Each structure stands twice: as C-alpha cells, then as structure tokens.
C-alpha cells in the first residue's frame, strides 16, 4: 500500500507539473524587448492595437464588395397555373426561369467603384497605423522623460545631502551659522518630495505606454533605449516626394476614382435592362412544350436619371476639391514639422554643448569656496539650482526632439525613414 500511495503521489505531481506551466503560460503577458526602443514601440503598436485589427477587418469586408455589386441579379423560378377550366378537366401550366440582364456596362462600373472603395479603406487602415504609432511614441517619450527626471532628482538628493554634510561640518567648527544647515536640509526635503511625486508619475506613464501597446496597464515596462534618429533630416525634395504616398492622399485619390465610376454607373441607368424568361410548359390542347419571353425596360423618367448623374458629378467635384485641400494641408504640416525639428535640434545642441558644461563648471568653485569659508551657502544652492534647471531643460529638449522626429515621421507617412 505504501508503494502504491507513493506511485499515485508521483503521478499527481507529474500531472500538476505538466499542466501548470501551460495555464501559467496562457496568462503570461507578452514579454517586451529590453531595452525597449522607440522603433519597437511603434512597431508593436501597429501590430497589437485593436484599432488596427478593426481597420484590417474593414478592408477584408470591403474586398468582398466588388464581387457582390457586380453580380447579376438572382434568377427567379416561377411555377405558373396559366389556365384552369371550371370543369376541372385539366390545366395549362408552365415553369419559367427568369433572369434580368443589363444592356450596359453598369456592372463593370459598380465593380470599379467597389475596388476604389477598397483602396480607400486600405488608406484609412494605414492612417490608423500611423495614428497609433504617434500615440505610442508620445507615451514612450513621456515615460522616458519621467524616468530620466527621477534619476536626475536622485542625483540631486545625493548632492544636496553632501551640501548638508558640508554645512554641518562648518557649523560644528563654528564657521557657519545653523541657518546654513537648515537651508541645506530644505533643499533635501524639496527634492525628496519631488522624488515621491515622480513615483506616481512614472507609474502613470508606464500605464499609458502599456495601454498604447494593447497590454495590461499594470504590466512591467523594461528599460528604455536611448533615442537614435536618422541624421541629418531628409531634404525637402525627398519629403515632398514621399508625401504623395500619405494614406490620406491615397484615400482621397480612391474617392475620386470611386466618384468617377459612380458617374458612369448613373449614366448607364439611361440604358434599358433586358429580361429573359424561359421554361417548360403544358397545355391541354397541345400537350408539352417550351415557352420563351424577352422583355426590355423603358427608362422614361429622365428627370430622375439626370438628377442621379448630376448628384454623382457633384460628389466627384467634392472629392477633387477635398484632395486639393488635403494636399495643401499635408504639405504645410510637413513643412511645419521640418521647421519644428530644426528648432528642437538647435535647442538640444545648444544645451548639450554650451549651457550644460557652463552650469557644471560653476558647481565645483562654489562648493570649494563655501568649504573654504569664502562664499555663503546661497552661492552653492544657486549653482546647484542652476545646474538642476539646465539638466531638466535638457531632458525636456531631448523629449521635444523625439516628438519632433515622430511628428515628422507622421507627416511623411512612414516612421522607418527617421527611427533607427
């Protein structure tokens, strides 16, 4: 019995070990690459967001429309009792198959209109991909800014504590008043309060990034990679050439093609529709036989048909005007994105190469002067605050530069051209 019980226990452990990883694996969230780059975020957003899945489903649905709208009308089977004598001595009956056949190219024009509509839906799907990409890029850059700011605050806390230690040393030696110690401790408390606030801000930014990637908002976010972009920005001639493939313009051109096909389809309504009916029949007098009938519609209500053509032509004119206006707006948006990118690059370069080195140079003399008793504590605090402001400005400038690059990619219609 003991050996049997032990065998059952081993079997239970085996079953548990074989099933538990499967269940856990089904509930495990997707693992993000580490470090997570801006290019990874844009790519994952385009793959996972439900908006993209919905747009692709609309495209798949639209791809079925050309077959639907260009097909002939369903044939009709019509059993008919043509003659039934009162004496009920027999009956004349027939079985007809009826089919409507257009005598124009309306089926082809309807198919062309539906195919153009598919191109419009594809353009809208690509536009949705670009939109979720810029949203994910904003969330990535926001989180990176929050994390860098939290790291900077941690450095400032350590430095402020060193200042407190120096003030305590001078106060103990009788060369500085107690107010210096209290003032230095205020700086430590201020930065510690900012650090506590940044914890919640970082968590909120992580939730936004996870949401932009269609993940659980409470899921972990790995370390973020530093930003790398194509250098220098593409010239305006390259950008303007790339604008022609913007999904909005692709959808606009498809609208024009669709409107032109609708105009031709409405013009085909002036042409008649043929009706063919045929099938076996039976009469009491002649017996079995075959019947056939050919009919043709009479499109005599011309005012209605002319109004339909005029409506389609107005829709075509509207689509052409919309495309021209959209083209101007897209070119203006791209030009503004290039100018904003250049301004962000200039600001970031100035802070990195000129302002930040100067702010760092002011720290060591101020600390040395205070330690030697030659400068008051306020000089050290002012130097530290100046450095803090410059470093915070540099983080904001880096974030703004990343946003400018992302906006340029959205304006061009492709992030691959800018994100390395």
Short mmCIF file of C-alpha atoms in Angstrom, two decimals:
data_model
loop_
_atom_site.label_atom_id
_atom_site.label_comp_id
_atom_site.label_asym_id
_atom_site.label_seq_id
_atom_site.Cartn_x
_atom_site.Cartn_y
_atom_site.Cartn_z
CA UNK A 1 0.00 0.00 0.00
CA UNK A 2 2.79 2.44 0.78
CA UNK A 3 4.42 1.91 -2.59
CA UNK A 4 1.04 2.32 -4.33
CA UNK A 5 0.37 5.55 -2.45
CA UNK A 6 3.81 6.86 -3.36
CA UNK A 7 3.23 6.00 -7.01
CA UNK A 8 -0.06 7.90 -7.01
CA UNK A 9 1.66 10.89 -5.40
CA UNK A 10 4.36 10.90 -8.09
CA UNK A 11 1.71 10.70 -10.81
CA UNK A 12 -0.18 13.63 -9.30
CA UNK A 13 3.00 15.68 -9.18
CA UNK A 14 3.71 14.79 -12.80
CA UNK A 15 0.24 15.86 -13.94
CA UNK A 16 0.46 19.10 -11.95
CA UNK A 17 3.91 19.90 -13.34
CA UNK A 18 2.78 19.24 -16.91
CA UNK A 19 -0.40 21.30 -16.70
CA UNK A 20 0.68 24.22 -14.52
CA UNK A 21 3.15 25.76 -16.98
CA UNK A 22 0.51 25.61 -19.70
CA UNK A 23 -2.00 27.52 -17.62
CA UNK A 24 0.57 30.00 -16.43
CA UNK A 25 1.85 30.46 -19.97
CA UNK A 26 -1.65 31.25 -21.19
CA UNK A 27 -1.93 34.02 -18.63
CA UNK A 28 1.58 35.44 -19.00
CA UNK A 29 1.70 38.84 -20.65
CA UNK A 30 3.85 39.26 -23.78
CA UNK A 31 7.49 39.95 -22.96
CA UNK A 32 8.69 43.29 -24.29
CA UNK A 33 12.21 43.57 -25.69
CA UNK A 34 14.79 45.02 -23.34
CA UNK A 35 15.91 47.68 -23.75
CA UNK A 36 12.70 48.88 -25.37
CA UNK A 37 13.38 51.26 -28.25
CA UNK A 38 11.13 53.82 -29.90
CA UNK A 39 11.13 51.74 -33.08
CA UNK A 40 9.98 48.68 -31.10
CA UNK A 41 7.13 50.65 -29.55
CA UNK A 42 5.89 51.97 -32.90
CA UNK A 43 6.11 48.51 -34.47
CA UNK A 44 4.34 46.75 -31.58
CA UNK A 45 1.56 49.34 -31.51
CA UNK A 46 0.94 48.76 -35.21
CA UNK A 47 0.72 45.02 -34.64
CA UNK A 48 -1.28 44.77 -31.42
CA UNK A 49 -3.71 47.68 -31.25
CA UNK A 50 -7.35 46.73 -31.72
CA UNK A 51 -7.89 49.81 -33.88
CA UNK A 52 -5.57 48.28 -36.46
CA UNK A 53 -7.34 44.94 -36.29
CA UNK A 54 -10.69 46.69 -36.82
CA UNK A 55 -9.33 48.65 -39.80
CA UNK A 56 -7.94 45.48 -41.38
CA UNK A 57 -11.27 43.73 -40.83
CA UNK A 58 -12.99 46.61 -42.68
CA UNK A 59 -10.57 46.12 -45.56
CA UNK A 60 -11.32 42.39 -45.68
CA UNK A 61 -15.03 43.14 -45.68
CA UNK A 62 -14.61 45.74 -48.43
CA UNK A 63 -12.70 43.29 -50.59
CA UNK A 64 -15.89 41.25 -50.93
CA UNK A 65 -17.96 44.16 -52.25
CA UNK A 66 -16.72 44.08 -55.89
CA UNK A 67 -17.99 40.54 -56.30
CA UNK A 68 -21.30 41.40 -54.64
CA UNK A 69 -22.14 44.58 -56.54
CA UNK A 70 -21.02 43.32 -59.98
CA UNK A 71 -23.01 40.09 -59.89
CA UNK A 72 -26.20 39.61 -61.86
CA UNK A 73 -29.50 39.73 -60.01
CA UNK A 74 -30.66 36.40 -58.66
CA UNK A 75 -32.65 34.40 -61.21
CA UNK A 76 -36.27 33.67 -60.40
CA UNK A 77 -38.09 30.34 -60.76
CA UNK A 78 -41.83 30.87 -61.33
CA UNK A 79 -44.30 27.96 -61.45
CA UNK A 80 -47.46 29.26 -63.08
CA UNK A 81 -51.02 27.97 -63.43
CA UNK A 82 -51.92 29.57 -66.76
CA UNK A 83 -55.40 28.13 -67.30
CA UNK A 84 -57.68 26.09 -65.05
CA UNK A 85 -61.08 25.22 -66.58
CA UNK A 86 -64.12 25.43 -64.35
CA UNK A 87 -64.89 21.84 -65.19
CA UNK A 88 -61.50 20.84 -63.80
CA UNK A 89 -60.74 18.70 -66.81
CA UNK A 90 -57.07 19.64 -66.85
CA UNK A 91 -54.91 22.74 -66.67
CA UNK A 92 -52.36 24.75 -68.62
CA UNK A 93 -49.19 25.11 -66.55
CA UNK A 94 -45.65 26.42 -67.07
CA UNK A 95 -42.38 26.61 -65.18
CA UNK A 96 -40.37 29.71 -66.05
CA UNK A 97 -36.79 30.71 -65.25
CA UNK A 98 -36.37 34.49 -65.31
CA UNK A 99 -33.12 36.50 -65.44
CA UNK A 100 -32.50 40.25 -65.66
CA UNK A 101 -29.51 41.28 -67.80
CA UNK A 102 -28.29 44.90 -68.02
CA UNK A 103 -27.62 46.12 -71.55
CA UNK A 104 -24.83 48.47 -70.39
CA UNK A 105 -21.52 48.39 -68.56
CA UNK A 106 -23.10 49.21 -65.21
CA UNK A 107 -21.79 46.03 -63.61
CA UNK A 108 -18.22 46.89 -64.52
CA UNK A 109 -18.62 50.44 -63.24
CA UNK A 110 -20.08 49.23 -59.99
CA UNK A 111 -17.14 46.86 -59.61
CA UNK A 112 -14.70 49.70 -60.31
CA UNK A 113 -16.44 51.81 -57.66
CA UNK A 114 -16.17 49.00 -55.12
CA UNK A 115 -12.49 48.41 -55.95
CA UNK A 116 -11.80 52.11 -55.41
CA UNK A 117 -13.59 51.88 -52.09
CA UNK A 118 -11.25 49.04 -51.09
CA UNK A 119 -8.27 51.30 -51.87
CA UNK A 120 -9.85 53.99 -49.69
CA UNK A 121 -10.26 51.51 -46.82
CA UNK A 122 -6.62 50.43 -47.18
CA UNK A 123 -5.55 54.06 -46.99
CA UNK A 124 -7.63 54.51 -43.84
CA UNK A 125 -6.06 51.39 -42.33
CA UNK A 126 -2.58 52.78 -43.00
CA UNK A 127 -3.68 56.08 -41.49
CA UNK A 128 -4.81 54.25 -38.36
CA UNK A 129 -1.40 52.58 -38.17
CA UNK A 130 0.32 55.97 -38.30
CA UNK A 131 -2.04 57.39 -35.68
CA UNK A 132 -1.43 54.62 -33.15
CA UNK A 133 2.29 54.92 -33.89
CA UNK A 134 2.41 58.59 -32.90
CA UNK A 135 0.35 57.82 -29.80
CA UNK A 136 2.78 55.09 -28.77
CA UNK A 137 5.74 57.37 -29.49
CA UNK A 138 4.26 60.07 -27.25
CA UNK A 139 3.75 57.55 -24.44
CA UNK A 140 7.31 56.22 -24.85
CA UNK A 141 8.85 59.69 -24.75
CA UNK A 142 6.73 60.70 -21.76
CA UNK A 143 7.87 57.66 -19.79
CA UNK A 144 11.48 58.24 -20.77
CA UNK A 145 11.25 61.85 -19.61
CA UNK A 146 9.71 60.80 -16.27
CA UNK A 147 12.34 58.14 -15.65
CA UNK A 148 15.22 60.44 -16.56
CA UNK A 149 13.80 63.15 -14.33
CA UNK A 150 13.51 60.65 -11.47
CA UNK A 151 17.17 59.68 -11.97
CA UNK A 152 18.17 63.32 -12.02
CA UNK A 153 16.27 64.00 -8.79
CA UNK A 154 18.03 61.05 -7.15
CA UNK A 155 21.39 62.58 -8.11
CA UNK A 156 20.31 65.96 -6.77
CA UNK A 157 19.27 64.39 -3.47
CA UNK A 158 22.73 62.85 -3.06
CA UNK A 159 24.39 66.15 -3.86
CA UNK A 160 22.08 68.08 -1.55
CA UNK A 161 22.93 65.68 1.26
CA UNK A 162 26.62 66.34 0.62
CA UNK A 163 25.88 70.05 0.99
CA UNK A 164 24.12 69.30 4.29
CA UNK A 165 27.20 67.41 5.45
CA UNK A 166 29.43 70.32 4.49
CA UNK A 167 27.14 72.78 6.29
CA UNK A 168 27.13 70.59 9.39
CA UNK A 169 30.92 70.45 9.31
CA UNK A 170 31.23 74.21 9.12
CA UNK A 171 28.57 74.67 11.78
CA UNK A 172 30.41 72.26 14.07
CA UNK A 173 33.62 74.19 13.53
CA UNK A 174 31.87 77.48 14.28
CA UNK A 175 32.49 78.96 10.81
CA UNK A 176 28.84 78.86 9.63
CA UNK A 177 25.50 79.55 11.29
CA UNK A 178 22.87 76.91 11.93
CA UNK A 179 20.67 78.55 9.30
CA UNK A 180 23.01 77.15 6.64
CA UNK A 181 22.28 73.63 7.85
CA UNK A 182 18.55 74.28 7.88
CA UNK A 183 18.65 75.84 4.41
CA UNK A 184 20.55 72.86 3.01
CA UNK A 185 18.08 70.47 4.63
CA UNK A 186 15.25 72.34 2.96
CA UNK A 187 16.80 71.54 -0.41
CA UNK A 188 17.00 67.87 0.53
CA UNK A 189 13.36 67.83 1.64
CA UNK A 190 12.28 69.61 -1.53
CA UNK A 191 13.96 67.09 -3.79
CA UNK A 192 12.70 64.16 -1.72
CA UNK A 193 9.13 65.45 -2.08
CA UNK A 194 9.65 65.73 -5.84
CA UNK A 195 11.02 62.18 -5.92
CA UNK A 196 7.93 60.86 -4.14
CA UNK A 197 5.67 62.64 -6.63
CA UNK A 198 7.66 61.27 -9.54
CA UNK A 199 6.97 57.68 -8.43
CA UNK A 200 3.29 58.09 -9.27
CA UNK A 201 4.09 59.99 -12.46
CA UNK A 202 6.37 57.19 -13.66
CA UNK A 203 3.70 54.59 -12.92
CA UNK A 204 1.14 56.62 -14.81
CA UNK A 205 3.46 56.95 -17.80
CA UNK A 206 4.12 53.19 -17.72
CA UNK A 207 0.37 52.55 -17.73
CA UNK A 208 -0.06 54.85 -20.72
CA UNK A 209 2.73 53.10 -22.63
CA UNK A 210 1.28 49.66 -21.87
CA UNK A 211 -2.14 50.86 -22.96
CA UNK A 212 -0.74 52.23 -26.22
CA UNK A 213 0.70 48.75 -26.86
CA UNK A 214 -2.62 47.00 -26.06
CA UNK A 215 -1.10 45.46 -22.91
CA UNK A 216 -2.21 45.29 -19.29
CA UNK A 217 -1.77 48.79 -17.80
CA UNK A 218 -0.26 47.30 -14.63
CA UNK A 219 2.31 45.24 -16.53
CA UNK A 220 6.04 45.84 -16.13
CA UNK A 221 7.91 48.03 -18.58
CA UNK A 222 11.59 47.23 -19.25
CA UNK A 223 14.40 49.73 -19.52
CA UNK A 224 14.08 52.19 -22.38
CA UNK A 225 16.75 52.55 -25.03
CA UNK A 226 18.27 55.93 -25.76
CA UNK A 227 16.91 57.80 -28.75
CA UNK A 228 18.68 57.44 -32.09
CA UNK A 229 17.44 59.11 -35.24
CA UNK A 230 18.49 59.44 -38.83
CA UNK A 231 20.96 62.28 -39.22
CA UNK A 232 20.53 64.72 -40.83
CA UNK A 233 16.79 65.10 -41.57
CA UNK A 234 15.74 64.25 -45.13
CA UNK A 235 15.87 67.19 -47.57
CA UNK A 236 12.62 68.87 -48.50
CA UNK A 237 12.66 67.40 -52.03
CA UNK A 238 12.71 63.87 -50.58
CA UNK A 239 10.00 64.72 -48.06
CA UNK A 240 7.73 66.28 -50.69
CA UNK A 241 8.12 63.25 -52.94
CA UNK A 242 7.23 60.96 -50.03
CA UNK A 243 4.08 62.94 -49.28
CA UNK A 244 2.37 61.55 -52.37
CA UNK A 245 2.08 58.18 -50.64
CA UNK A 246 0.47 59.58 -47.50
CA UNK A 247 -2.52 57.32 -46.70
CA UNK A 248 -4.85 60.33 -46.55
CA UNK A 249 -3.96 61.23 -50.14
CA UNK A 250 -4.23 57.61 -51.23
CA UNK A 251 -7.73 57.50 -49.76
CA UNK A 252 -8.55 60.86 -51.39
CA UNK A 253 -7.48 59.66 -54.83
CA UNK A 254 -9.50 56.50 -54.33
CA UNK A 255 -12.55 58.64 -53.54
CA UNK A 256 -12.15 60.41 -56.89
CA UNK A 257 -11.89 57.11 -58.76
CA UNK A 258 -14.94 55.86 -56.94
CA UNK A 259 -16.88 59.03 -57.75
CA UNK A 260 -15.97 58.76 -61.44
CA UNK A 261 -17.16 55.15 -61.52
CA UNK A 262 -20.40 56.22 -59.83
CA UNK A 263 -20.93 58.87 -62.53
CA UNK A 264 -20.54 56.27 -65.26
CA UNK A 265 -22.83 53.89 -63.41
CA UNK A 266 -25.54 56.55 -63.21
CA UNK A 267 -25.15 57.29 -66.92
CA UNK A 268 -25.66 53.60 -67.64
CA UNK A 269 -29.05 53.88 -65.98
CA UNK A 270 -30.26 55.60 -69.18
CA UNK A 271 -29.85 52.29 -70.98
CA UNK A 272 -32.54 49.62 -70.69
CA UNK A 273 -32.49 46.37 -68.77
CA UNK A 274 -33.27 43.13 -70.58
CA UNK A 275 -35.49 40.42 -69.14
CA UNK A 276 -35.28 36.83 -70.38
CA UNK A 277 -37.86 34.23 -69.33
CA UNK A 278 -37.95 30.66 -70.50
CA UNK A 279 -39.04 27.21 -69.31
CA UNK A 280 -41.23 24.14 -69.98
CA UNK A 281 -44.98 24.44 -70.33
CA UNK A 282 -48.02 22.18 -70.74
CA UNK A 283 -51.38 22.88 -72.35
CA UNK A 284 -54.44 20.70 -72.54
CA UNK A 285 -54.71 21.29 -76.27
CA UNK A 286 -51.13 20.87 -77.42
CA UNK A 287 -49.53 18.92 -74.58
CA UNK A 288 -45.95 19.52 -73.57
CA UNK A 289 -43.89 22.37 -74.99
CA UNK A 290 -41.47 25.13 -74.26
CA UNK A 291 -42.13 28.83 -73.67
CA UNK A 292 -39.77 31.81 -74.01
CA UNK A 293 -40.17 35.55 -73.45
CA UNK A 294 -37.88 38.55 -73.92
CA UNK A 295 -38.61 41.91 -72.34
CA UNK A 296 -36.85 45.25 -72.06
CA UNK A 297 -37.26 48.06 -69.54
CA UNK A 298 -38.18 51.57 -70.58
CA UNK A 299 -36.15 54.23 -68.68
CA UNK A 300 -38.60 57.02 -69.48
CA UNK A 301 -38.33 59.01 -66.22
CA UNK A 302 -35.42 61.07 -67.47
CA UNK A 303 -35.56 63.77 -64.79
CA UNK A 304 -34.76 61.21 -62.12
CA UNK A 305 -31.87 59.83 -64.17
CA UNK A 306 -30.45 63.28 -64.93
CA UNK A 307 -30.65 64.13 -61.24
CA UNK A 308 -28.73 60.97 -60.36
CA UNK A 309 -25.96 61.86 -62.83
CA UNK A 310 -25.80 65.43 -61.51
CA UNK A 311 -25.56 64.15 -57.95
CA UNK A 312 -22.69 61.81 -58.86
CA UNK A 313 -20.87 64.60 -60.71
CA UNK A 314 -21.21 66.89 -57.68
CA UNK A 315 -19.76 64.18 -55.47
CA UNK A 316 -16.83 63.84 -57.85
CA UNK A 317 -16.21 67.59 -57.76
CA UNK A 318 -16.34 67.49 -53.96
CA UNK A 319 -13.79 64.65 -53.86
CA UNK A 320 -11.43 66.54 -56.16
CA UNK A 321 -11.68 69.70 -54.03
CA UNK A 322 -11.13 67.68 -50.85
CA UNK A 323 -8.00 66.12 -52.34
CA UNK A 324 -6.57 69.52 -53.33
CA UNK A 325 -7.25 70.95 -49.88
CA UNK A 326 -5.81 67.87 -48.18
CA UNK A 327 -2.68 68.06 -50.32
CA UNK A 328 -2.06 71.66 -49.28
CA UNK A 329 -2.65 70.89 -45.62
CA UNK A 330 -0.33 67.87 -45.69
CA UNK A 331 2.45 69.85 -47.37
CA UNK A 332 2.03 72.62 -44.80
CA UNK A 333 2.05 70.12 -41.97
CA UNK A 334 5.26 68.56 -43.27
CA UNK A 335 6.95 71.93 -43.69
CA UNK A 336 5.99 72.92 -40.15
CA UNK A 337 7.29 69.58 -38.85
CA UNK A 338 10.66 70.16 -40.55
CA UNK A 339 10.94 73.66 -39.06
CA UNK A 340 9.96 72.42 -35.59
CA UNK A 341 12.51 69.64 -35.86
CA UNK A 342 15.26 72.06 -36.74
CA UNK A 343 14.32 74.33 -33.84
CA UNK A 344 14.34 71.36 -31.44
CA UNK A 345 17.72 70.21 -32.74
CA UNK A 346 19.21 73.68 -32.30
CA UNK A 347 17.91 73.96 -28.74
CA UNK A 348 19.10 70.50 -27.76
CA UNK A 349 22.53 71.08 -29.29
CA UNK A 350 22.94 74.43 -27.50
CA UNK A 351 22.01 72.93 -24.14
CA UNK A 352 24.32 69.95 -24.62
CA UNK A 353 27.42 71.69 -25.95
CA UNK A 354 27.28 75.12 -24.32
CA UNK A 355 24.82 75.64 -21.46
CA UNK A 356 25.24 72.37 -19.54
CA UNK A 357 29.09 72.45 -19.44
CA UNK A 358 28.97 76.02 -18.13
CA UNK A 359 26.47 75.09 -15.42
CA UNK A 360 28.66 72.18 -14.31
CA UNK A 361 31.76 74.35 -14.18
CA UNK A 362 30.04 76.65 -11.68
CA UNK A 363 29.44 73.85 -9.14
CA UNK A 364 32.99 72.98 -8.09
CA UNK A 365 34.18 76.58 -7.41
CA UNK A 366 31.00 77.29 -5.44
CA UNK A 367 31.43 74.19 -3.25
CA UNK A 368 35.15 74.83 -2.79
CA UNK A 369 34.52 78.47 -1.91
CA UNK A 370 31.87 77.55 0.65
CA UNK A 371 34.06 74.84 2.18
CA UNK A 372 36.89 77.35 2.50
CA UNK A 373 34.56 79.90 4.07
CA UNK A 374 34.89 82.33 1.17
CA UNK A 375 31.33 82.05 -0.18
CA UNK A 376 27.93 81.86 1.55
CA UNK A 377 25.73 78.78 1.28
CA UNK A 378 23.33 80.61 -1.01
CA UNK A 379 26.01 80.63 -3.71
CA UNK A 380 26.21 76.83 -3.63
CA UNK A 381 22.43 76.47 -3.66
CA UNK A 382 22.09 78.88 -6.58
CA UNK A 383 24.74 76.99 -8.53
CA UNK A 384 23.04 73.67 -7.79
CA UNK A 385 19.62 75.05 -8.77
CA UNK A 386 21.06 76.46 -11.98
CA UNK A 387 22.53 73.08 -12.87
CA UNK A 388 19.25 71.37 -11.98
CA UNK A 389 17.28 73.70 -14.24
CA UNK A 390 19.69 73.18 -17.12
CA UNK A 391 19.60 69.41 -16.74
CA UNK A 392 15.80 69.44 -16.55
CA UNK A 393 15.72 71.67 -19.65
CA UNK A 394 17.98 69.20 -21.45
CA UNK A 395 15.67 66.30 -20.63
CA UNK A 396 12.71 68.33 -21.88
CA UNK A 397 14.67 69.27 -25.00
CA UNK A 398 15.52 65.63 -25.69
CA UNK A 399 11.85 64.73 -25.31
CA UNK A 400 10.77 67.57 -27.57
CA UNK A 401 13.35 66.50 -30.15
CA UNK A 402 11.96 62.96 -30.07
CA UNK A 403 8.43 64.29 -30.50
CA UNK A 404 9.58 66.46 -33.40
CA UNK A 405 11.11 63.43 -35.11
CA UNK A 406 7.93 61.41 -34.51
CA UNK A 407 5.77 64.23 -35.91
CA UNK A 408 7.99 64.39 -38.97
CA UNK A 409 7.55 60.65 -39.48
CA UNK A 410 3.78 61.06 -39.18
CA UNK A 411 3.90 63.95 -41.65
CA UNK A 412 5.96 61.93 -44.14
CA UNK A 413 3.75 58.88 -43.69
CA UNK A 414 6.47 56.48 -42.54
CA UNK A 415 8.42 56.13 -39.31
CA UNK A 416 11.01 53.88 -40.89
CA UNK A 417 12.65 56.87 -42.54
CA UNK A 418 13.51 58.52 -39.22
CA UNK A 419 13.61 55.89 -36.44
CA UNK A 420 16.77 53.81 -36.39
#
